[in-house]
Coordinates of C-alpha atoms in Angstrom, one line a residue:
Chain H
L125 CA -120.6 -205.7 35.2
V126 CA -119.9 -204.0 31.9
F127 CA -116.2 -203.8 31.0
T128 CA -115.0 -201.5 28.3
E129 CA -111.5 -201.8 26.9
E130 CA -110.3 -198.3 26.1
D131 CA -109.1 -197.2 22.8
K132 CA -105.6 -195.8 22.5
Y133 CA -106.3 -192.2 23.4
G134 CA -109.3 -192.8 25.5
L135 CA -111.5 -190.5 23.6
Y136 CA -114.3 -192.8 22.6
S137 CA -114.4 -194.9 25.8
N138 CA -114.8 -191.7 27.7
L139 CA -117.8 -190.9 25.6
L140 CA -119.4 -194.3 26.3
F141 CA -118.7 -193.7 30.0
K142 CA -120.4 -190.4 30.0
Y143 CA -123.4 -191.8 28.1
F144 CA -123.9 -194.4 30.8
L145 CA -123.9 -191.8 33.5
A146 CA -126.1 -189.4 31.6
E147 CA -128.7 -192.1 31.0
G148 CA -128.6 -192.6 34.8
V149 CA -129.3 -188.9 35.4
L150 CA -132.3 -189.0 33.0
C151 CA -133.7 -192.1 34.5
G152 CA -133.5 -190.7 38.0
H153 CA -131.0 -193.3 39.1
D154 CA -128.3 -192.6 41.7
L155 CA -124.8 -192.2 40.5
F156 CA -121.5 -193.2 41.9
V157 CA -118.5 -191.9 39.9
A158 CA -114.9 -193.0 40.7
S159 CA -111.8 -191.8 39.1
A160 CA -108.2 -191.3 39.8
K161 CA -107.3 -188.7 37.2
E162 CA -110.3 -186.4 36.8
H163 CA -112.4 -185.0 39.6
P164 CA -115.9 -186.5 39.4
D165 CA -117.4 -183.0 39.6
N166 CA -115.7 -182.2 36.3
I167 CA -116.9 -185.4 34.8
L168 CA -120.4 -184.6 35.7
K169 CA -120.2 -181.2 34.2
E170 CA -119.2 -182.7 30.9
L171 CA -122.1 -185.1 30.5
P172 CA -123.8 -184.7 27.1
A173 CA -127.1 -183.0 26.9
P174 CA -130.1 -185.1 26.1
L175 CA -131.9 -184.6 22.8
L176 CA -135.5 -183.5 23.2
D177 CA -137.9 -186.1 22.1
D178 CA -139.6 -184.2 19.2
T179 CA -136.4 -183.4 17.3
S180 CA -134.9 -186.8 17.5
R181 CA -138.1 -188.6 16.4
N182 CA -138.6 -186.2 13.5
G183 CA -135.0 -186.5 12.3
L184 CA -135.0 -190.3 12.3
G185 CA -138.4 -190.5 10.9
E186 CA -137.3 -188.7 7.8
E187 CA -134.3 -191.0 7.3
T188 CA -136.2 -194.2 7.5
A189 CA -138.9 -193.0 5.1
V190 CA -136.3 -192.2 2.5
K191 CA -134.7 -195.5 2.9
S192 CA -137.9 -197.5 2.3
E193 CA -138.6 -195.7 -0.9
D194 CA -135.2 -196.6 -2.3
F195 CA -135.6 -200.3 -1.8
Q196 CA -139.0 -200.5 -3.5
D197 CA -137.4 -200.7 -6.9
S198 CA -136.6 -204.3 -7.7
M199 CA -133.0 -205.1 -8.1
K200 CA -131.9 -205.9 -11.6
I201 CA -128.3 -207.1 -11.3
A202 CA -128.2 -208.4 -7.8
W203 CA -131.7 -210.0 -8.0
R204 CA -130.7 -212.9 -5.9
Y205 CA -130.5 -210.6 -2.9
Q206 CA -134.0 -209.3 -3.4
N207 CA -135.4 -211.7 -1.0
L208 CA -133.1 -211.0 1.9
P209 CA -134.5 -208.7 4.6
K210 CA -133.5 -205.1 4.2
M211 CA -130.4 -204.2 6.2
E212 CA -131.1 -201.4 8.6
A213 CA -128.0 -199.4 9.5
S214 CA -129.8 -196.9 11.7
P215 CA -132.3 -197.7 14.4
T216 CA -136.1 -197.9 13.8
T217 CA -138.1 -195.4 15.7
S218 CA -140.5 -198.0 16.9
T219 CA -138.1 -199.4 19.4
K220 CA -137.2 -196.5 21.6
F221 CA -134.8 -197.7 24.3
G222 CA -133.1 -195.1 26.4
H223 CA -132.4 -191.6 25.4
Y224 CA -130.4 -189.9 22.7
Y225 CA -127.7 -187.3 23.4
D226 CA -126.3 -184.3 21.7
V227 CA -122.5 -184.6 22.1
S228 CA -121.9 -181.0 21.2
K229 CA -123.6 -179.6 24.3
T230 CA -123.2 -180.3 27.9
M231 CA -126.0 -181.2 30.3
S232 CA -127.5 -178.4 32.3
P233 CA -126.6 -178.4 36.0
E234 CA -130.3 -178.6 37.1
L235 CA -130.6 -182.0 35.5
Y236 CA -127.8 -183.7 37.4
E237 CA -128.3 -181.8 40.5
S238 CA -131.8 -183.3 40.8
I239 CA -130.4 -186.8 41.4
K240 CA -128.3 -188.0 44.2
W241 CA -124.7 -188.7 43.2
H242 CA -121.6 -189.8 45.1
S243 CA -118.0 -189.4 44.1
F244 CA -114.7 -191.1 44.8
F245 CA -111.7 -189.1 43.7
L246 CA -108.6 -191.1 44.6
P247 CA -106.2 -188.3 45.5
E248 CA -108.7 -187.0 48.0
E249 CA -109.5 -190.4 49.5
L250 CA -105.9 -191.4 50.0
S251 CA -105.3 -188.6 52.4
S252 CA -107.9 -189.8 54.9
Q253 CA -106.9 -192.5 57.3
T254 CA -109.3 -195.4 57.6
Q255 CA -109.0 -198.9 59.0
M256 CA -110.1 -201.7 56.8
K257 CA -109.4 -205.3 55.9
T258 CA -107.5 -205.3 52.6
C259 CA -107.0 -209.1 52.0
N260 CA -103.7 -208.4 50.3
M261 CA -105.3 -206.1 47.8
N262 CA -104.0 -202.8 46.5
S263 CA -105.1 -200.1 49.0
A264 CA -106.7 -197.9 46.4
Y265 CA -108.9 -200.7 45.3
A266 CA -109.7 -201.6 48.8
R267 CA -110.8 -198.1 49.6
L268 CA -112.9 -197.9 46.5
L269 CA -114.7 -201.1 47.5
Q270 CA -115.2 -199.8 51.0
S271 CA -116.7 -196.7 49.6
I272 CA -119.0 -198.5 47.3
Q273 CA -120.2 -200.9 49.9
R274 CA -120.8 -198.0 52.3
I275 CA -123.0 -196.2 49.8
I276 CA -124.9 -199.4 48.9
Y277 CA -125.6 -200.1 52.6
Q278 CA -126.4 -196.6 53.6
E279 CA -128.7 -195.8 50.8
G280 CA -130.4 -199.2 51.0
F281 CA -129.6 -200.5 47.5
D282 CA -129.1 -204.0 49.0
G283 CA -132.5 -204.2 50.5
S284 CA -131.2 -204.0 54.0
D285 CA -133.6 -201.2 54.9
P286 CA -137.2 -202.6 54.6
Q287 CA -138.7 -199.2 55.2
K288 CA -137.4 -197.8 51.9
K289 CA -140.3 -198.3 49.6
Q290 CA -139.1 -196.7 46.4
K291 CA -136.4 -198.9 44.9
N292 CA -133.8 -197.2 42.9
I293 CA -130.8 -198.3 40.9
L294 CA -127.2 -197.3 41.6
R295 CA -125.1 -196.7 38.4
I296 CA -121.5 -197.0 39.2
G297 CA -118.9 -195.7 36.8
I298 CA -115.2 -196.4 37.3
Q299 CA -112.8 -194.7 35.0
S300 CA -109.4 -196.0 33.8
L301 CA -109.2 -198.9 36.3
G302 CA -105.8 -200.6 36.5
S303 CA -103.9 -197.6 35.3
I304 CA -100.9 -196.5 37.1
L305 CA -102.9 -193.7 38.8
W306 CA -104.6 -196.3 40.9
G307 CA -101.2 -197.6 42.2
D308 CA -101.3 -200.7 40.2
D309 CA -98.5 -201.5 37.9
V310 CA -100.3 -204.0 35.6
C311 CA -100.3 -201.5 32.9
S312 CA -96.7 -200.5 33.1
S313 CA -94.7 -203.7 33.5
D314 CA -94.6 -207.2 32.1
T315 CA -94.3 -208.8 35.5
P316 CA -96.3 -206.8 37.9
E317 CA -95.7 -207.0 41.5
D318 CA -99.2 -207.9 42.5
T319 CA -101.0 -209.8 39.8
H320 CA -104.1 -210.5 41.8
S321 CA -105.2 -207.1 43.1
L322 CA -107.2 -206.2 40.0
T323 CA -108.9 -209.6 39.8
K324 CA -109.7 -209.7 43.5
F325 CA -111.2 -206.3 43.2
L326 CA -113.4 -207.4 40.3
Y327 CA -114.6 -210.5 42.2
V328 CA -115.6 -208.5 45.3
L329 CA -117.2 -205.9 43.1
R330 CA -119.2 -208.6 41.3
G331 CA -120.4 -209.8 44.7
L332 CA -121.5 -206.3 45.6
L333 CA -123.3 -205.9 42.3
R334 CA -125.1 -209.2 42.5
K335 CA -126.3 -208.4 46.0
S336 CA -127.7 -205.0 45.3
L337 CA -129.7 -203.1 42.7
S338 CA -126.7 -201.7 40.8
A339 CA -125.0 -201.7 37.5
C340 CA -121.4 -200.8 36.8
I341 CA -119.3 -199.7 33.9
I342 CA -115.5 -199.9 34.0
T343 CA -113.1 -198.6 31.5
L344 CA -109.7 -200.1 31.4
P345 CA -106.7 -199.2 29.2
A346 CA -106.3 -202.7 27.9
H347 CA -103.8 -201.9 25.3
L348 CA -101.3 -201.0 28.1
I349 CA -101.6 -204.3 29.9
Q350 CA -98.7 -206.5 28.7
N351 CA -99.6 -209.5 30.8
K352 CA -102.4 -211.0 28.7
A353 CA -103.2 -213.6 31.3
I354 CA -104.7 -210.9 33.4
M355 CA -107.0 -209.7 30.6
E356 CA -108.3 -213.3 30.2
R357 CA -109.1 -213.5 33.9
V358 CA -110.7 -210.1 33.8
T359 CA -112.9 -211.2 30.9
N360 CA -114.0 -214.3 32.8
L361 CA -115.0 -212.2 35.8
S362 CA -117.1 -209.7 33.9
D363 CA -120.6 -210.1 32.4
T364 CA -120.1 -207.9 29.3
V365 CA -116.9 -207.0 27.7
V366 CA -116.7 -204.5 24.9
G367 CA -113.6 -203.3 23.2
L368 CA -113.3 -200.0 21.3
E369 CA -110.7 -199.7 18.7
S370 CA -110.4 -196.3 17.2
F371 CA -108.7 -195.6 14.0
I372 CA -106.7 -192.6 15.1
G373 CA -103.1 -193.0 14.5
S374 CA -103.4 -196.4 13.0
E375 CA -103.1 -197.4 9.4
R376 CA -106.8 -198.0 9.2
E377 CA -107.5 -194.3 9.3
T378 CA -106.6 -193.9 5.7
N379 CA -108.0 -197.2 4.6
P380 CA -110.9 -196.5 2.2
L381 CA -112.8 -199.4 3.6
Y382 CA -113.3 -197.6 6.8
K383 CA -113.6 -194.0 5.6
D384 CA -117.1 -193.5 7.1
Y385 CA -116.2 -194.7 10.5
H386 CA -114.1 -193.7 13.4
G387 CA -113.5 -197.0 14.9
L388 CA -114.6 -200.6 15.5
V389 CA -116.6 -202.1 18.3
H390 CA -115.5 -205.6 19.4
V391 CA -118.0 -207.4 21.6
H392 CA -116.0 -210.0 23.4
Q393 CA -118.6 -211.3 25.8
I394 CA -122.2 -210.8 26.6
P395 CA -124.0 -211.9 29.8
R396 CA -125.7 -215.2 30.1
L397 CA -127.7 -214.6 33.3
N398 CA -130.6 -216.6 34.6
S399 CA -130.8 -218.7 31.5
L400 CA -129.0 -221.3 29.5
I401 CA -128.9 -219.1 26.4
C402 CA -128.0 -215.5 25.7
D403 CA -129.1 -212.9 23.2
V404 CA -128.0 -213.5 19.7
S405 CA -127.6 -211.2 16.8
D406 CA -126.9 -211.8 13.1
T407 CA -123.9 -209.7 12.8
K408 CA -120.8 -209.2 14.8
D409 CA -119.2 -206.5 12.6
L410 CA -119.9 -203.3 14.4
A411 CA -118.3 -199.9 13.9
F412 CA -118.8 -196.6 15.5
R413 CA -118.7 -193.0 14.3
L414 CA -118.9 -189.7 15.9
K415 CA -121.0 -187.3 13.9
R416 CA -121.2 -183.7 14.9
K417 CA -124.0 -184.4 17.3
L418 CA -124.5 -188.1 17.6
F419 CA -122.3 -191.0 18.5
T420 CA -123.6 -194.1 16.7
I421 CA -122.7 -197.7 16.5
E422 CA -123.7 -199.5 13.3
R423 CA -123.1 -202.6 11.3
L424 CA -119.9 -202.3 9.4
H425 CA -120.7 -201.7 5.7
L426 CA -118.1 -202.1 3.1
P427 CA -118.4 -199.3 0.5
P428 CA -118.8 -200.6 -3.1
D429 CA -115.5 -201.2 -4.8
L430 CA -115.5 -198.5 -7.5
S431 CA -111.9 -198.5 -8.3
D432 CA -110.4 -199.4 -11.7
T433 CA -108.3 -202.3 -10.4
V434 CA -110.1 -205.5 -10.0
S435 CA -108.7 -206.5 -6.6
R436 CA -108.5 -204.4 -3.6
A437 CA -105.1 -203.4 -2.3
S438 CA -106.2 -204.1 1.2
K439 CA -107.8 -207.5 0.7
Q440 CA -105.1 -208.9 3.0
D441 CA -106.1 -206.5 5.7
L442 CA -109.8 -207.4 5.3
A443 CA -109.1 -211.1 5.6
E444 CA -107.2 -210.5 8.7
S445 CA -109.9 -208.5 10.3
A446 CA -112.4 -211.1 9.3
K447 CA -110.3 -213.7 11.1
L448 CA -110.2 -211.6 14.2
L449 CA -113.9 -211.3 14.2
S450 CA -114.6 -214.9 13.8
S451 CA -112.1 -216.2 16.3
G452 CA -114.3 -214.8 19.0
C453 CA -117.1 -217.0 18.0
G454 CA -117.9 -218.0 21.5
A455 CA -119.1 -214.5 22.2
M456 CA -122.2 -213.4 20.6
A457 CA -123.1 -209.9 19.6
I458 CA -125.6 -207.7 21.3
G459 CA -129.2 -207.9 20.0
K460 CA -129.7 -204.2 19.7
K461 CA -128.1 -202.7 16.6
H462 CA -127.8 -199.2 18.0
L463 CA -126.8 -198.6 21.6
G464 CA -129.1 -195.7 22.5
F465 CA -128.0 -194.7 25.9
Chain Q
Q150 CA -118.9 -244.1 41.5
G151 CA -115.7 -242.5 42.5
K152 CA -115.2 -240.7 39.2
F153 CA -113.6 -237.4 38.5
T154 CA -115.2 -235.6 35.6
L155 CA -113.6 -232.5 34.1
L156 CA -115.6 -229.9 32.2
R157 CA -113.5 -227.9 30.0
D158 CA -114.5 -225.0 27.8
T159 CA -112.6 -223.1 25.1
R160 CA -113.8 -220.0 23.4
T161 CA -117.3 -220.5 24.6
D162 CA -119.3 -220.9 27.8
G163 CA -119.6 -224.4 29.2
S164 CA -121.7 -223.5 32.1
F165 CA -124.8 -225.3 30.6
L166 CA -123.0 -228.5 31.5
V167 CA -122.8 -227.4 35.1
H168 CA -126.5 -226.8 35.2
H169 CA -127.1 -230.2 33.7
F170 CA -125.0 -232.0 36.2
L171 CA -126.5 -230.2 39.1
S172 CA -130.0 -231.1 38.2
F173 CA -129.0 -234.6 37.2
Y174 CA -127.4 -235.5 40.5
L175 CA -130.2 -233.8 42.5
R176 CA -132.8 -235.8 40.7
A177 CA -130.8 -239.0 41.2
G178 CA -131.0 -238.4 45.0
C179 CA -127.3 -237.7 45.7
K180 CA -126.1 -235.4 48.3
V181 CA -124.5 -232.5 46.4
C182 CA -121.9 -229.9 47.6
F183 CA -121.9 -227.1 45.1
V184 CA -119.0 -224.6 45.3
A185 CA -120.4 -221.8 43.2
L186 CA -117.8 -219.2 42.8
L187 CA -118.9 -217.4 39.7
Q188 CA -122.6 -216.7 39.9
S189 CA -125.2 -216.0 42.5
F190 CA -127.6 -218.5 43.9
S191 CA -130.6 -217.1 42.2
H192 CA -129.0 -217.5 38.8
Y193 CA -128.6 -221.3 39.3
N194 CA -132.0 -221.5 40.9
I195 CA -133.8 -219.9 38.0
V196 CA -132.0 -222.1 35.4
A197 CA -132.6 -225.2 37.6
Q198 CA -136.3 -224.5 37.7
K199 CA -136.4 -224.5 34.0
L200 CA -134.8 -227.9 34.1
G201 CA -137.3 -229.1 36.6
V202 CA -135.4 -229.0 39.9
S203 CA -135.9 -226.6 42.8
L204 CA -132.6 -225.7 44.5
T205 CA -134.3 -224.0 47.5
A206 CA -136.3 -227.2 48.2
A207 CA -133.1 -229.3 47.9
K208 CA -131.3 -226.9 50.3
E209 CA -134.1 -227.1 52.8
R210 CA -134.2 -230.9 52.9
G211 CA -130.4 -231.0 53.3
Q212 CA -129.7 -232.6 50.0
L213 CA -127.8 -229.6 48.6
V214 CA -125.0 -227.7 50.4
F215 CA -124.6 -224.5 48.4
F216 CA -121.6 -222.4 48.9
E217 CA -122.1 -219.0 47.3
G218 CA -118.6 -217.5 46.8
L219 CA -119.8 -214.0 45.8
K220 CA -121.8 -213.6 49.0
S221 CA -119.1 -215.1 51.3
C222 CA -116.4 -212.8 50.0
L223 CA -118.6 -209.8 51.0
D224 CA -119.0 -211.2 54.5
L225 CA -115.3 -211.8 54.7
L226 CA -114.4 -208.3 53.6
F227 CA -117.1 -206.2 55.2
G228 CA -118.3 -208.4 58.0
E229 CA -117.8 -207.9 61.6
E230 CA -114.5 -208.6 63.3
E231 CA -115.5 -211.6 65.3
E232 CA -116.1 -214.8 63.3
Q233 CA -119.2 -216.7 64.2
S234 CA -118.6 -220.0 65.9
G235 CA -114.8 -219.6 65.5
Q236 CA -114.7 -221.3 62.1
P237 CA -112.6 -219.6 59.5
S238 CA -114.4 -218.7 56.3
P239 CA -113.9 -221.1 53.4
L240 CA -112.8 -218.1 51.3
Q241 CA -109.9 -217.4 53.6
F242 CA -107.6 -218.0 50.7
I243 CA -108.3 -214.5 49.4
S244 CA -106.1 -213.1 52.1
T245 CA -103.9 -216.1 53.0
S246 CA -103.7 -218.1 49.8
D247 CA -104.5 -221.2 51.8
L248 CA -107.2 -223.5 50.5
K249 CA -107.4 -225.7 53.6
A250 CA -110.4 -223.9 54.9
L251 CA -112.3 -224.6 51.7
F252 CA -111.3 -228.2 51.8
D253 CA -112.5 -228.5 55.4
F254 CA -115.8 -227.0 54.3
V255 CA -116.2 -229.6 51.5
R256 CA -115.3 -232.5 53.8
T257 CA -117.7 -231.6 56.5
S258 CA -120.5 -231.0 54.2
L259 CA -120.1 -234.3 52.3
T260 CA -119.3 -236.6 55.2
P261 CA -122.5 -238.4 55.9
S262 CA -124.1 -237.9 59.3
G263 CA -126.1 -240.6 60.9
S264 CA -129.5 -239.5 59.7
D265 CA -128.6 -239.1 56.0
S266 CA -130.2 -241.4 53.5
W267 CA -128.8 -239.9 50.3
K268 CA -127.0 -241.9 47.7
G269 CA -123.3 -241.1 47.0
P270 CA -121.9 -237.6 47.6
V271 CA -121.1 -235.3 44.8
L272 CA -118.8 -232.3 44.7
L273 CA -119.5 -229.7 42.0
V274 CA -117.2 -226.7 41.4
D275 CA -117.9 -223.7 39.2
D276 CA -115.4 -222.7 38.3
L277 CA -111.9 -223.7 39.3
S278 CA -110.1 -221.0 37.2
I279 CA -111.4 -218.3 39.5
L280 CA -109.3 -219.6 42.3
L281 CA -106.2 -218.6 40.4
S282 CA -107.6 -215.1 39.9
L283 CA -108.1 -214.8 43.7
G284 CA -104.6 -215.3 44.7
T285 CA -103.8 -219.0 44.9
T286 CA -101.0 -220.7 43.2
P287 CA -101.5 -223.6 40.7
V288 CA -99.9 -226.1 43.0
A289 CA -102.3 -225.1 45.8
V290 CA -105.3 -225.6 43.5
L291 CA -104.0 -229.0 42.4
D292 CA -103.3 -230.0 46.0
F293 CA -106.9 -229.0 47.0
I294 CA -108.3 -231.1 44.2
H295 CA -106.1 -234.0 45.2
Y296 CA -107.3 -233.8 48.8
C297 CA -110.9 -233.6 47.6
R298 CA -110.4 -236.7 45.4
V299 CA -109.0 -238.7 48.3
V300 CA -112.0 -237.9 50.5
V301 CA -114.8 -237.8 48.1
C302 CA -113.8 -240.3 45.4
S303 CA -111.8 -242.9 47.4
Q304 CA -113.2 -242.7 50.9
L305 CA -116.8 -241.8 50.3
Q306 CA -117.1 -243.3 46.8
G307 CA -118.6 -240.2 45.5
N308 CA -118.1 -238.2 42.3
I309 CA -116.5 -234.9 41.5
V310 CA -117.3 -232.6 38.6
V311 CA -115.2 -229.5 38.0
L312 CA -115.4 -226.7 35.4
V313 CA -112.3 -225.0 34.1
H314 CA -111.7 -222.5 31.2
S315 CA -108.9 -222.9 28.8
N316 CA -107.7 -221.6 25.5
E317 CA -105.3 -223.0 23.0
D318 CA -103.2 -219.9 22.6
S319 CA -103.9 -218.7 26.1
E320 CA -101.2 -216.7 27.8
D321 CA -102.4 -217.6 31.2
E322 CA -99.7 -220.3 31.9
E323 CA -100.9 -221.0 35.5
N324 CA -104.3 -221.8 34.3
E325 CA -103.0 -224.0 31.5
L326 CA -100.9 -225.9 34.0
V327 CA -103.8 -226.6 36.2
V328 CA -106.0 -227.6 33.2
N329 CA -103.4 -229.9 31.7
S330 CA -102.7 -231.6 35.0
L331 CA -106.4 -232.2 35.7
C332 CA -106.8 -233.6 32.2
H333 CA -104.3 -236.3 32.9
H334 CA -106.0 -237.3 36.1
S335 CA -109.7 -237.2 35.0
D336 CA -111.8 -240.3 34.3
L337 CA -114.1 -238.4 31.9
I338 CA -113.4 -235.2 30.1
L339 CA -116.2 -233.1 28.5
W340 CA -114.5 -230.6 26.3
V341 CA -116.8 -227.8 24.9
E342 CA -115.4 -225.7 22.1
G343 CA -116.7 -222.9 20.0
L344 CA -116.7 -223.6 16.3
A345 CA -113.4 -222.8 14.7
T346 CA -115.0 -221.3 11.6
G347 CA -116.8 -218.7 13.5
F348 CA -120.1 -217.9 15.0
C349 CA -123.2 -219.8 13.8
K350 CA -126.7 -219.3 14.9
D351 CA -127.8 -223.0 14.7
V352 CA -124.7 -224.7 16.0
H353 CA -123.4 -223.2 19.2
G354 CA -120.4 -225.4 19.5
E355 CA -118.8 -228.7 19.6
I356 CA -118.5 -231.1 22.5
K357 CA -115.8 -233.8 22.7
I358 CA -116.5 -236.6 25.2
I359 CA -113.3 -238.4 26.2
K360 CA -113.6 -241.5 28.3
R361 CA -110.2 -242.1 29.8
L362 CA -110.1 -245.9 29.4
S363 CA -106.3 -245.7 29.3
L364 CA -106.4 -245.0 33.0
E365 CA -107.9 -248.4 33.7
L366 CA -104.8 -250.3 32.9
T367 CA -106.5 -252.6 30.5
G368 CA -104.5 -251.5 27.6
E369 CA -107.3 -249.7 25.8
Q370 CA -107.1 -246.3 24.2
D371 CA -109.2 -243.4 25.2
H372 CA -112.6 -243.4 23.7
V373 CA -113.5 -240.1 22.0
Q374 CA -116.9 -239.0 20.7
I375 CA -117.6 -235.7 19.1
Y376 CA -121.0 -234.0 18.8
Q377 CA -122.2 -230.6 18.0
Y378 CA -124.8 -228.9 20.0
K379 CA -127.3 -226.1 20.1
I380 CA -128.5 -224.5 23.4
Q381 CA -132.2 -223.7 23.7
D382 CA -134.1 -222.2 26.6
K383 CA -134.8 -225.4 28.5
N384 CA -132.8 -227.9 26.7
V385 CA -129.7 -228.6 24.7
T386 CA -129.9 -230.7 21.5
F387 CA -126.9 -232.8 20.4
F388 CA -126.3 -234.0 16.9
A389 CA -123.6 -235.5 14.8
R390 CA -121.2 -233.1 13.2
G391 CA -122.6 -231.4 10.1
L392 CA -126.1 -232.7 10.7
S393 CA -127.7 -229.8 12.5
A394 CA -131.4 -229.2 11.9
A395 CA -130.7 -226.1 9.9
V396 CA -128.7 -228.2 7.3
L397 CA -131.0 -231.1 6.9

């Protein structure tokens, strides 16, 4: 269960959401798209087009070749750092995981029409009358659960149909959960009426995911939730929690430290499944940027301080952000440096 | 015998302690009732196999009663209307906020039947903070634990081990209330914390072992020991603070 905290204007989290679904299309997985504000048909039309294998490999091959040449010269001033392994900001071509996408183009309809996909658009579903046990849960959430469970059962993702030989995976994407469009007021008031609907929904969803061959990504406008206790409980109930903080409209946009990037990636939690340990990486400072065609997540590099003044004006800011990053020490960063979807 | 152990984690994941206690008590030959709310059976099974215990075998010989919360909630929500054998599901509290059915389940599974030959019963809960997320009040959770203590610790001379999450600057007041109250009543507290200075590859965290000697009315203070630890694939190594293998 992958949980994404949306950035303020939802631009980048939407992008991650579409990447998840697009990867599903290319892998031949089935899709289940649920949303309360955008019709799933429109979401599917806007999925990014995949980059063809040759172009991506060529392009990246050139980049890494250039980099290795640069580092052959021995360092004269910073010679102590010579022995450290070279930092790779971009991915190596040897590990190809998933596909790369061109954000400027949309996926052609033949691609996503070739897979089976199901949709759940809340305004349409509310109009139909169905009986179900709600267990004191918000009715929109209850309907969504009902719908997911029905698809899992009917399509045999939970192994209930022994005749189905070819096992496939169901990728579930739920957009902007917890927002007011789902009938839940956790995002709009400090003391919501029903504090437990969202967490109950997540618990049952977790049960459904564990019991079937499916994976789920949920985006949530976390910045709108005033009751932080709910966010803590939500984090405990999810396997992976990633927060996206975009620089739009914040003071960091003009900060020279961050001029190459569009935002930060906070990894709050990674899954520890079937083992005592979980995947560990060296760095937890991740930032993302949206180039014309690619959306990349990289280690956060500080540009060299070439100004005349000895101290940086924003040292305070940097210290604060470093404190934020280290306070989440319980969570460990994802092993892959670049999330290729 | 008759002890209540509280596992508490802050800023990190203390579930490795749950795996340890599970395999520890099973190897000791105790009858264990495991209320597993957070993960599926296969997750615990795979880790237990790495630690040398087979949960499926334990279940078959009746030594382990495993309650899988995630599976039961699906039966509750999507199952048929008629309940089998007229017994209410232990997860009834999702709709009624009443933990009595869960307590009855615990009591019936740990009360020894005539043919049992196991040593003392043990109740293991992973984790208690989930109950609050599912619609119960802190008082109901504390009452449930109290009832369990009366039955398991006093009447049956067994042990209870419970995992809770907590945070120093947590805004989840209900959770903090439950955790603080349980701390006061525990005989042994194992408090696992992530390092305050940030993430480190060689030291995953710090564990504080607090033996509540002050509860025994002998006038002694609580005995506190602090170690740091690193989790490996099949093992956890403990060492004194600052003496991790990477430093020496």
